[in-house]
Short mmCIF file of C-alpha atoms and ligand atoms in Angstrom, two decimals:
data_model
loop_
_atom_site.label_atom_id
_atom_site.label_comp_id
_atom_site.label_asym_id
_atom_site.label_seq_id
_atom_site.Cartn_x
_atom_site.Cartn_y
_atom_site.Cartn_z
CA UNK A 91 12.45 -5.35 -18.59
CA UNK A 92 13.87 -5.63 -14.86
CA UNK A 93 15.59 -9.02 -14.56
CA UNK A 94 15.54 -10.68 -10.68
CA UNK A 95 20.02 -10.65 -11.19
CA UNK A 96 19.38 -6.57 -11.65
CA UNK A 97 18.87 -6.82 -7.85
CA UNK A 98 22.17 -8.33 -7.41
CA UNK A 99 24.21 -5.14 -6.54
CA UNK A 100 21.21 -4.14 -3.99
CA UNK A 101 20.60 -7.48 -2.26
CA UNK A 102 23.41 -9.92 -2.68
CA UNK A 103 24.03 -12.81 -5.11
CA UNK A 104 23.12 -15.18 -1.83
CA UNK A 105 19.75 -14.03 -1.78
CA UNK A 106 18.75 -14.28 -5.43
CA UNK A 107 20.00 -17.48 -5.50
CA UNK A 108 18.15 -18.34 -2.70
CA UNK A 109 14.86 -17.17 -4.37
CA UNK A 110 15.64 -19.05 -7.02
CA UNK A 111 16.36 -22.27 -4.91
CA UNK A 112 12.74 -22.06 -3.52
CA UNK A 113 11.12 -20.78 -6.69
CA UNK A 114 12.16 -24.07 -8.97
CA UNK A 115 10.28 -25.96 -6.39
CA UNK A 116 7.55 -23.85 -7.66
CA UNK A 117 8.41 -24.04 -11.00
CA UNK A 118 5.48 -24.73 -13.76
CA UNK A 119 2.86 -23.95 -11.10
CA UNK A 120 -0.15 -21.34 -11.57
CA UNK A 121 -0.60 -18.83 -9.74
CA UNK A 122 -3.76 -16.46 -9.61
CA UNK A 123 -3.69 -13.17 -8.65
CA UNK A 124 -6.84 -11.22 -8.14
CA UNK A 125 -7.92 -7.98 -6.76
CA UNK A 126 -10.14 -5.32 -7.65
CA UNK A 127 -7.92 -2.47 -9.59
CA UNK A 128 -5.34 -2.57 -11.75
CA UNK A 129 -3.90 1.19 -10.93
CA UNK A 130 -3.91 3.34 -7.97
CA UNK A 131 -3.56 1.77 -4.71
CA UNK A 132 -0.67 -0.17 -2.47
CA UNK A 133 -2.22 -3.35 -4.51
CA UNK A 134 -1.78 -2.91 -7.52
CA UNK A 135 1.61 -1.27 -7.45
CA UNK A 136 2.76 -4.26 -5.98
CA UNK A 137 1.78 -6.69 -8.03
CA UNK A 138 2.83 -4.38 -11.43
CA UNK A 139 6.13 -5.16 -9.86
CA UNK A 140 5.50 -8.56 -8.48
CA UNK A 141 4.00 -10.51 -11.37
CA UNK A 142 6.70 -10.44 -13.87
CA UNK A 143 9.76 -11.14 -11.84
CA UNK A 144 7.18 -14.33 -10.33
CA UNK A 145 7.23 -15.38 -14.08
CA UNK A 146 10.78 -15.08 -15.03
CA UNK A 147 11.39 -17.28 -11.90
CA UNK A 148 9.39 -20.36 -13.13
CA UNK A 149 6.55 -19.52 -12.09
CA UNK A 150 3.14 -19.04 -13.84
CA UNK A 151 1.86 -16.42 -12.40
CA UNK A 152 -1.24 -14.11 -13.40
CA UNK A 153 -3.14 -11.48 -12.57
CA UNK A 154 -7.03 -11.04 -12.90
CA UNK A 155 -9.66 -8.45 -11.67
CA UNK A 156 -13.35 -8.52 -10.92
CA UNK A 157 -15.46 -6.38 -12.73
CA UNK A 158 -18.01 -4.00 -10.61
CA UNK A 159 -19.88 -0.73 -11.26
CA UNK A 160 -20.20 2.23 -8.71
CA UNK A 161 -23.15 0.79 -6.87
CA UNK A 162 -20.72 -1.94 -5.94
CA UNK A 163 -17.72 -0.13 -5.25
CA UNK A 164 -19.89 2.25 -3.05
CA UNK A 165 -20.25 -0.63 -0.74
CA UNK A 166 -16.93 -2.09 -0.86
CA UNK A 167 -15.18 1.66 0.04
CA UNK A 168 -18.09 1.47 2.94
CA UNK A 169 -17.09 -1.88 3.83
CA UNK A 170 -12.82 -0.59 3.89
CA UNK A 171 -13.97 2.39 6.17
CA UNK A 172 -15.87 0.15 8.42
CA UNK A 173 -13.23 -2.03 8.01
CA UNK A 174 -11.07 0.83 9.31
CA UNK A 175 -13.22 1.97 12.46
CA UNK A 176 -15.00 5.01 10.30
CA UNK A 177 -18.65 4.98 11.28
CA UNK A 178 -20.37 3.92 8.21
CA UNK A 179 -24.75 3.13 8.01
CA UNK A 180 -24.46 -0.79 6.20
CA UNK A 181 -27.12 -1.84 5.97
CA UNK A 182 -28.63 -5.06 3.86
CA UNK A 183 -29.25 -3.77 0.28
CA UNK A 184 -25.11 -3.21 0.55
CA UNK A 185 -24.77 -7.05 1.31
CA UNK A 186 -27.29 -7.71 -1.10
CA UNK A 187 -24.92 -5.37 -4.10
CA UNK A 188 -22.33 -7.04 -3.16
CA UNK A 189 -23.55 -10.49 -3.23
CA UNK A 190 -25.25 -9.80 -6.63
CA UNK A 191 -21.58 -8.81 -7.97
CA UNK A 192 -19.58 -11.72 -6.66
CA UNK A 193 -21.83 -13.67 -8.37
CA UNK A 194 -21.67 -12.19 -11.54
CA UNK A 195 -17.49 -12.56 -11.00
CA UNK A 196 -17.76 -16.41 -9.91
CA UNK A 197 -19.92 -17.26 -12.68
CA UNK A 198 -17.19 -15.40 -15.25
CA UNK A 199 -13.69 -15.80 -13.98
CA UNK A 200 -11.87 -18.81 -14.61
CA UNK A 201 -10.03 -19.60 -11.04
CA UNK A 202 -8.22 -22.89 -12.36
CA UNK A 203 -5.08 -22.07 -11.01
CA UNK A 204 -3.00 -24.47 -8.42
CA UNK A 205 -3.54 -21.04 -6.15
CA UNK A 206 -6.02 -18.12 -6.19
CA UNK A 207 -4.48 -15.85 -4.57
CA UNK A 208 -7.41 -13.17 -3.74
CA UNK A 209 -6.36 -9.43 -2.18
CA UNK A 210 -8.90 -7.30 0.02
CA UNK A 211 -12.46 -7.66 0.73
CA UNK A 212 -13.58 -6.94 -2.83
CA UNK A 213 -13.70 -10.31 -4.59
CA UNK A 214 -13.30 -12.61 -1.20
CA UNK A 215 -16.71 -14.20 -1.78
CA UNK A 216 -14.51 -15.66 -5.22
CA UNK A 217 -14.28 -18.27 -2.91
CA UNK A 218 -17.46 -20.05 -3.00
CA UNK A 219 -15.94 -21.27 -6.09
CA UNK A 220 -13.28 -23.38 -4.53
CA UNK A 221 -12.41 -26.68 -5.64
CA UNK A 222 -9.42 -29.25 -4.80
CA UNK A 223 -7.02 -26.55 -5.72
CA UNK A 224 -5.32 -23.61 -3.14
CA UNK A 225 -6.95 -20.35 -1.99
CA UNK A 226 -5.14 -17.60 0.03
CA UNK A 227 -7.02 -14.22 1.15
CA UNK A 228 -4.31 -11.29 1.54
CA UNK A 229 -5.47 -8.28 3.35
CA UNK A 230 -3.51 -5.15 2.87
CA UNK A 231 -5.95 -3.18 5.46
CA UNK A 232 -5.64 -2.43 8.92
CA UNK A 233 -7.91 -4.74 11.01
CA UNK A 234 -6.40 -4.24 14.33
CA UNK A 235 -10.42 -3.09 15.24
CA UNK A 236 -12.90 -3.96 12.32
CA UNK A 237 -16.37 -3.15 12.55
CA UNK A 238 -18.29 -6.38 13.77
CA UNK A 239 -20.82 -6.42 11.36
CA UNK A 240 -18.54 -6.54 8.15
CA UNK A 241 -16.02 -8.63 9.62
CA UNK A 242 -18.22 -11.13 10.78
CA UNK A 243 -19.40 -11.14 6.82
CA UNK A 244 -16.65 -11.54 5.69
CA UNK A 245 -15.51 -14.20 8.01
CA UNK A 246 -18.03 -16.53 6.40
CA UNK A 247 -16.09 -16.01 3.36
CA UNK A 248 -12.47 -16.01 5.12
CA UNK A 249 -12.52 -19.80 7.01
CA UNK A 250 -13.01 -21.29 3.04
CA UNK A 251 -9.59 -20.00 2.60
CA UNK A 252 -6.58 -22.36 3.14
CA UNK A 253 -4.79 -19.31 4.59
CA UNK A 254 -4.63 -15.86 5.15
CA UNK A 255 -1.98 -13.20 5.12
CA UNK A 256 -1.86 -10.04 6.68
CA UNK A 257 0.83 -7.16 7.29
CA UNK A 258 1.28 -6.67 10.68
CA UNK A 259 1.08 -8.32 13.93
CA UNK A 260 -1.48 -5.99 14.69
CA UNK A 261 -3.88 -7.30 12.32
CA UNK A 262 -4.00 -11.02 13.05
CA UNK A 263 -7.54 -12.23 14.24
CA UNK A 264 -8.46 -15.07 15.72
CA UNK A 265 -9.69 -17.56 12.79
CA UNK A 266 -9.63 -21.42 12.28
CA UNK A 267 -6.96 -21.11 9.22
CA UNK A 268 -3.10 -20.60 9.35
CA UNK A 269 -2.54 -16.76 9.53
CA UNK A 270 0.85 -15.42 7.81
CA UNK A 271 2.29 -11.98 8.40
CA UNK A 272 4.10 -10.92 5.24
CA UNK A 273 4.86 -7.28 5.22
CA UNK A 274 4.28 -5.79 1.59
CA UNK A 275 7.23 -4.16 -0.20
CA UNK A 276 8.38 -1.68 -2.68
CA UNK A 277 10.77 -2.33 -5.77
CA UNK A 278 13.91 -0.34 -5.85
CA UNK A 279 14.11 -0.67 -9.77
CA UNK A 280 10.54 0.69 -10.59
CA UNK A 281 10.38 4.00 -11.76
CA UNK A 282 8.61 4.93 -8.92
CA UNK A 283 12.06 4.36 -6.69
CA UNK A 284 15.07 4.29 -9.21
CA UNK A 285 18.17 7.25 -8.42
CA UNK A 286 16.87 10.04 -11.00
CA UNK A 287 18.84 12.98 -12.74
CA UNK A 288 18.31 16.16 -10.92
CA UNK A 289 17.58 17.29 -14.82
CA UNK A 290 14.26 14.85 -14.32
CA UNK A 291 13.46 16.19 -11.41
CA UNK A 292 13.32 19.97 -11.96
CA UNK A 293 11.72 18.79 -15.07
CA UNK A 294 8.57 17.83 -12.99
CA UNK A 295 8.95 21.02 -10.88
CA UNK A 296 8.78 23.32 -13.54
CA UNK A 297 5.60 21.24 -14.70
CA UNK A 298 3.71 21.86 -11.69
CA UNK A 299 5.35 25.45 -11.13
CA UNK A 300 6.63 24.77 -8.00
CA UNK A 301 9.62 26.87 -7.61
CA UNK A 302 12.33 25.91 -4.82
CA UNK A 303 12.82 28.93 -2.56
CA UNK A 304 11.24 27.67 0.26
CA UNK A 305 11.52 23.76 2.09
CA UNK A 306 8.84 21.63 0.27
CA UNK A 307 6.48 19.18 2.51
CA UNK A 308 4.91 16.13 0.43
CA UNK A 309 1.98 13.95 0.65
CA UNK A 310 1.29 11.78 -2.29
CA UNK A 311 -1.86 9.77 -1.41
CA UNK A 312 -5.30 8.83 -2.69
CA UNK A 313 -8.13 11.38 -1.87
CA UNK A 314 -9.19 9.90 1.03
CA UNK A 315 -10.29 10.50 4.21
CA UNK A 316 -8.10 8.12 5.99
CA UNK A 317 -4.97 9.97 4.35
CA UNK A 318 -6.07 12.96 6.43
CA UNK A 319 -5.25 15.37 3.44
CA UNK A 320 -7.40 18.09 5.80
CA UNK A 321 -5.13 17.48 8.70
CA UNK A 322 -2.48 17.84 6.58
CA UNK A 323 -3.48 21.56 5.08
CA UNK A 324 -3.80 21.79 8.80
CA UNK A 325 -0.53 20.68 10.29
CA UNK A 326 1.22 22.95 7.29
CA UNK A 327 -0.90 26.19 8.33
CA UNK A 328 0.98 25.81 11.74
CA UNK A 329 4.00 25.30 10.72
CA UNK A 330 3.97 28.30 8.42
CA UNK A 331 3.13 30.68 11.47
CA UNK A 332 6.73 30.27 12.31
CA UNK A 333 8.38 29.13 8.73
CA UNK A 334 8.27 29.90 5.37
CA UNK A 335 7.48 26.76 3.64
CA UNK A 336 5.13 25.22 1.07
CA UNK A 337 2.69 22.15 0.62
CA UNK A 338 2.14 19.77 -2.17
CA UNK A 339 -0.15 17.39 -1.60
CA UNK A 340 -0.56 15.03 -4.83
CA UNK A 341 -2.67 12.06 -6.07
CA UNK A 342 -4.58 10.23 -8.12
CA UNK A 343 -7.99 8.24 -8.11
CA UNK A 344 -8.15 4.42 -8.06
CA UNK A 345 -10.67 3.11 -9.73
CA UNK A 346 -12.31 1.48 -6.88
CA UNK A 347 -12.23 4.23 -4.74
CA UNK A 348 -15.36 6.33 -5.74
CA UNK A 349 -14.99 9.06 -2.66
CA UNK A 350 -11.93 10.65 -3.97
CA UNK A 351 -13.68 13.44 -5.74
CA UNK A 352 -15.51 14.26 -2.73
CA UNK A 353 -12.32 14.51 -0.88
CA UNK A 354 -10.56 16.79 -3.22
CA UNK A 355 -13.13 19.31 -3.36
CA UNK A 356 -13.08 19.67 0.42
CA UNK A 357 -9.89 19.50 0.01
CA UNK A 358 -9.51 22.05 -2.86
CA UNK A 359 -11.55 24.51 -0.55
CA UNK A 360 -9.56 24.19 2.48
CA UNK A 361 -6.32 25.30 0.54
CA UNK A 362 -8.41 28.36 -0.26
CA UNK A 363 -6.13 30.95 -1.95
CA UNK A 364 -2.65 29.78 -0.66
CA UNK A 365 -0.29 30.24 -3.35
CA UNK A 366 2.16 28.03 -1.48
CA UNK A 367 -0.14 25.01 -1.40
CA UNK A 368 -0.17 22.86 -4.55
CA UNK A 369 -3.00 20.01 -4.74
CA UNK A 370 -1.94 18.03 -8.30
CA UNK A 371 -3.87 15.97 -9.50
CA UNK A 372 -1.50 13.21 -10.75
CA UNK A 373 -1.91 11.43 -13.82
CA UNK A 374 -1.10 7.60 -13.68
CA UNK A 375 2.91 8.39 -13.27
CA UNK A 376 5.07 7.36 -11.44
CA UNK A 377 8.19 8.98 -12.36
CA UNK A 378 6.73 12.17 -11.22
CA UNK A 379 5.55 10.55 -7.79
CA UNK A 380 9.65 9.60 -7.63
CA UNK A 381 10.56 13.59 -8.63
CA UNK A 382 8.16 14.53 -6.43
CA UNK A 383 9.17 12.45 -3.39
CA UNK A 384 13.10 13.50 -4.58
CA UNK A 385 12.40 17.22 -4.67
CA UNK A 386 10.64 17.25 -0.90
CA UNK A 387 12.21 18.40 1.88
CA UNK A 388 10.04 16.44 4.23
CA UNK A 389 7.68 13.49 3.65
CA UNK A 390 4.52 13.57 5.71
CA UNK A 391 1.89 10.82 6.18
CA UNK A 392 -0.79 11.52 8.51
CA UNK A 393 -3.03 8.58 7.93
CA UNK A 394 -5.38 8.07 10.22
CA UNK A 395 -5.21 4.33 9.27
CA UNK A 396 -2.91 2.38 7.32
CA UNK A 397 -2.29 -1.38 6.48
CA UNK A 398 1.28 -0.71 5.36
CA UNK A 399 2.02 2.79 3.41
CA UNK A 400 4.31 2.10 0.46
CA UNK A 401 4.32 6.10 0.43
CA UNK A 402 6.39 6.07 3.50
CA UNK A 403 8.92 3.15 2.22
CA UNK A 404 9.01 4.89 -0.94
CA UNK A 405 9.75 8.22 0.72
CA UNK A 406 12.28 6.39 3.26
CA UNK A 407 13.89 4.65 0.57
CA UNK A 408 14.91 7.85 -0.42
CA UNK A 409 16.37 8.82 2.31
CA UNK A 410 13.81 11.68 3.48
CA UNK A 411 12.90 12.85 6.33
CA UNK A 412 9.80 11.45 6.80
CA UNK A 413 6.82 12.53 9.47
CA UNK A 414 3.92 10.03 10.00
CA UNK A 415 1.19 8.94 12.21
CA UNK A 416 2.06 6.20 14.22
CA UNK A 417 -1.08 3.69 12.81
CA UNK A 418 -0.99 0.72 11.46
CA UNK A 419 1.82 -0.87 9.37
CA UNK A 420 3.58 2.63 9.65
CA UNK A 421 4.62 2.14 12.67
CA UNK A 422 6.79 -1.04 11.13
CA UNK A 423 8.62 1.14 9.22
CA UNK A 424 9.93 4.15 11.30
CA UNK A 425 10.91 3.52 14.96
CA UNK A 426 10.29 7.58 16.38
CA UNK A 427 13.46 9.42 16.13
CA UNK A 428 15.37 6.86 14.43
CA UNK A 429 14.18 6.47 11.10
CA UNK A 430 11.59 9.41 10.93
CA UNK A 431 9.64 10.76 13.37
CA UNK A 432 5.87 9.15 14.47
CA UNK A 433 3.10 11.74 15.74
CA UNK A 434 -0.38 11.44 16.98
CA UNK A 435 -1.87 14.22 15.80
CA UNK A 436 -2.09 17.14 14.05
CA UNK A 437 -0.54 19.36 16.48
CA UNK A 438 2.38 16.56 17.16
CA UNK A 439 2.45 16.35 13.28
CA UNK A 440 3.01 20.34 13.23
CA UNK A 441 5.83 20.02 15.90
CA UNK A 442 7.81 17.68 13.98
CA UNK A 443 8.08 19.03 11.02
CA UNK A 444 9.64 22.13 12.47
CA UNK A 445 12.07 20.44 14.61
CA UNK A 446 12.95 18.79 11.13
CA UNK A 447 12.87 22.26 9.50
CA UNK A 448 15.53 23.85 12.58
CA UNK A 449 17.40 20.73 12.44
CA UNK A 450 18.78 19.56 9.09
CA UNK A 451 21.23 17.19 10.16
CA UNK A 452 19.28 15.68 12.64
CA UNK A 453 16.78 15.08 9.66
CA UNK A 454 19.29 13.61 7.00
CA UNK A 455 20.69 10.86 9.95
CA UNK A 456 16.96 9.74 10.02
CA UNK A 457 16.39 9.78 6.18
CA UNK A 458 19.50 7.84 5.90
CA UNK A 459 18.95 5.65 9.20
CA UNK A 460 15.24 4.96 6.93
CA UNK A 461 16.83 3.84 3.64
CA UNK A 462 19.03 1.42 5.73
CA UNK A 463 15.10 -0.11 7.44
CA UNK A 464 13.91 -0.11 3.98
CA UNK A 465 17.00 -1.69 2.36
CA UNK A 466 17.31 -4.45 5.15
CA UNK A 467 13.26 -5.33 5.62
CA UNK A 468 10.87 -3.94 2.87
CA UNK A 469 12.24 -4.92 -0.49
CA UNK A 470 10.52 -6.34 -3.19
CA UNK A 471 13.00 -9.59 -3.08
CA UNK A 472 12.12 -10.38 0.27
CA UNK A 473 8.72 -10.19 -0.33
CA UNK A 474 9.05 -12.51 -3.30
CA UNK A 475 11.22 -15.16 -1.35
CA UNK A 476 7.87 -14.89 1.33
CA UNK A 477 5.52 -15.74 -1.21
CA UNK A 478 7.10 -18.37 -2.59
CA UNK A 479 7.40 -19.97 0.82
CA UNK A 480 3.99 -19.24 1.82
CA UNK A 481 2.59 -20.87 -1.91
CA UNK A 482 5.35 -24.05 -0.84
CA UNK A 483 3.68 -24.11 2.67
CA UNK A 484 0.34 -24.64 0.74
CA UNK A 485 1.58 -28.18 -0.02
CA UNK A 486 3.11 -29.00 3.31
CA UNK A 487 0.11 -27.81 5.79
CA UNK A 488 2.00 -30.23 8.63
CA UNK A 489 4.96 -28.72 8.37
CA UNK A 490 5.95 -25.32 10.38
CA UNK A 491 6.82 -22.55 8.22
CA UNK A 492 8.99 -19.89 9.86
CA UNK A 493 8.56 -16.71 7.91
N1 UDP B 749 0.36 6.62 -5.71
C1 UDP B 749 0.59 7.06 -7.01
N2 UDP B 749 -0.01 8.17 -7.44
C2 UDP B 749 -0.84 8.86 -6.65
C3 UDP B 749 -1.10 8.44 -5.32
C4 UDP B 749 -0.46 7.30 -4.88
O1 UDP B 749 1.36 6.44 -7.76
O2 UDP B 749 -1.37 9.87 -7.12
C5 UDP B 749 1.03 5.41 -5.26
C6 UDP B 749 1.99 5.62 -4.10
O3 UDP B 749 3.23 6.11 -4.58
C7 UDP B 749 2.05 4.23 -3.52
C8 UDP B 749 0.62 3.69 -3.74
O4 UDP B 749 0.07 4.47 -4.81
O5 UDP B 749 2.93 3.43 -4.26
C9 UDP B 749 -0.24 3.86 -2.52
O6 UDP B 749 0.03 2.86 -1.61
P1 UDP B 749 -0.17 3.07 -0.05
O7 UDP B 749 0.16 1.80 0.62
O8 UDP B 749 0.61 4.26 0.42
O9 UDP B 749 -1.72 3.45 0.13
P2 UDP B 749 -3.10 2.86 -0.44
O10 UDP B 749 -3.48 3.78 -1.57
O11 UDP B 749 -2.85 1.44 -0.88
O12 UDP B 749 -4.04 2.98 0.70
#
């Protein structure tokens, strides 16, 4: 079990103790987490990581999930992509589904706590069940342009909150409740992120018979369209006209993400024959996510959206080069050719992976530049110390918070 004074040598006694200051004026309250997955997913990583170190702090924290079947998670991947500027046909049997399920989830989850703290668009409408205590609505997704039609759904939902939280500046809308920008946050303890032995590492190579002889370029991410796995097999074909190199491109499925199959098979079909191009399928682990990211030679992300990408902290916080489309909460995380390199497409994405190939120095002083962003900005200790503010803000709504 990771204690809060394990992050001691990483952060600084002065910061854990001033988590702890702000968490004892928390202490003995509840707090409700509740989202829609328990694995796969920026959301549920984080709060793996988040909930326990809450509770050894004082504070009585939880975590709950709404229940839905693949009718309803159909409409809530529609509503993410619409969410996200995809094109998507909604129609009002999808409002109707997902209506029919929030109701099913107010009627059987307790939401007692001093604060419900409610993540995404999947159980917002939890809401309607409000009483005299706190509510908070965290979205993780990139808003910066939502489709009109869900957002203005949702907004019905959104102004019942007491606040919301998103990631970037980007993302803040205009709305009649405070807004807070909390960037999310990885843990450096988790075995997604600890230092491992190179033994460990080669260990997952062998696994996956990927043999070393040529530089190795990484995306771990969900099947999804908005990961741009396609681009991707696309960026890597061009590099490979002028060096030898070789692909991975690994994930897993959440289990509210119902397109992922879809995605792989296209995606399975694009890689054709390629010896050199390794699709895993990842079980639920994230040691080998952490070999993985280790054993890479560059770290691409070409999302076409993102809220935040823990894939690129993770990557960063291991000092790798890492190449990434400059969208969303990405761009809070590398500043081009400082601490990685951005791109804005798939020929850009191409390009800078083989400057990064010719130039291996020039890629190590960004990797390391990157851990240094991570280190100072995107821990899970900072995020912590926000949330506890934000929950003490909850009790204070004349007061102005600073985050
Ligand atoms: N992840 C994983 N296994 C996989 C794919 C992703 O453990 O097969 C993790 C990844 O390391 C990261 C999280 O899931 O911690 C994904 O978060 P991100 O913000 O990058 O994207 P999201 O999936 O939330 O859109």
């Amino acid at each position: 079990m990771i204690k809060i004074d394990d992050y001691i040598p990483i952060v600084g006694q002065s910061t854990i103790d001033e988590i702890r200051m702000l968490a004892a004026k928390m202490a003995g309250r509840r707090v409700q987490h509740i989202n829609s997955t328990a694995v796969g997913g920026g959301v549920a990583e984080i709060l793996n990581r988040m909930v326990p170190l809450l509770n050894e702090l004082g504070i009585n924290a939880g975590w709950d999930l709404i229940k839905g079947g693949q009718d309803f998670y159909s409409v809530t991947k529609k509503f993410h992509n619409a969410l996200h500027g995809r094109p998507e046909a909604i129609d009002q049997r999808d409002f109707d589904i997902f209506m029919e399920v929030s109701r099913q989830n107010i009627a059987k989850l307790d939401t007692s706590s001093d604060i419900v703290f409610v993540h995404d668009p999947q159980p917002i409408a939890l809401v309607e069940k409000k009483k005299e205590n706190k509510w908070l609505w965290r979205c993780h997704i990139d808003v910066s342009s939502p489709n009109q039609k869900v957002w203005k759904f949702l907004l019905d939902f959104i102004v019942k909150y007491d606040s919301a939280v998103f990631s970037a500046p980007g993302f803040s809308q205009k709305l009649p409740i405070r807004q807070f920008l909390i960037s999310p946050s990885i843990d450096p303890l988790s075995d997604k992120n600890k230092d491992l032995p190179q033994e460990v590492i080669d260990g997952v190579l062998n696994k996956y018979e990927i043999v070393r002889d040529k530089p190795i370029i990484t995306q771990i991410s969900r099947f999804d369209y908005l990961k741009d796995p396609l681009g991707v097999i696309e960026a890597y074909s061009q590099v490979k006209r002028y060096i030898d190199c070789q692909l991975i491109l690994a994930g897993g499925t959440a289990s509210d993400d119902p397109e992922g199959q879809k995605v792989l098979d296209e995606v399975l079909e694009k890689a054709g024959s390629d010896k050199d191009i390794h699709i895993l399928l990842l079980p639920q682990n994230d040691i080998e996510v952490n070999a993985l990211q280790r054993a890479s030679d560059i770290i691409i992300q070409k999302s076409i959206k993102e809220g935040f990408g823990l894939t690129v902290a993770e990557a960063l916080w291991k000092a790798k080069p890492v190449v990434a489309s400059s969208v969303g909460g990405i761009s809070l995380q590398i500043r081009h050719k400082y601490s990685g390199l951005l791109c804005h497409s798939i020929e850009g994405a191409a390009f800078a992976i083989k400057q990064l190939l010719h130039s291996p120095d020039y890629a190590k002083k960004l990797g390391a530049n990157g851990r240094e962003h991570i280190k100072n900005n995107f821990l899970l200790t900072r995020h912590i110390k926000e949330y506890i503010l934000l929950f003490l803000s909850l009790y204070h709504p004349e007061d102005v918070v600073n985050l």
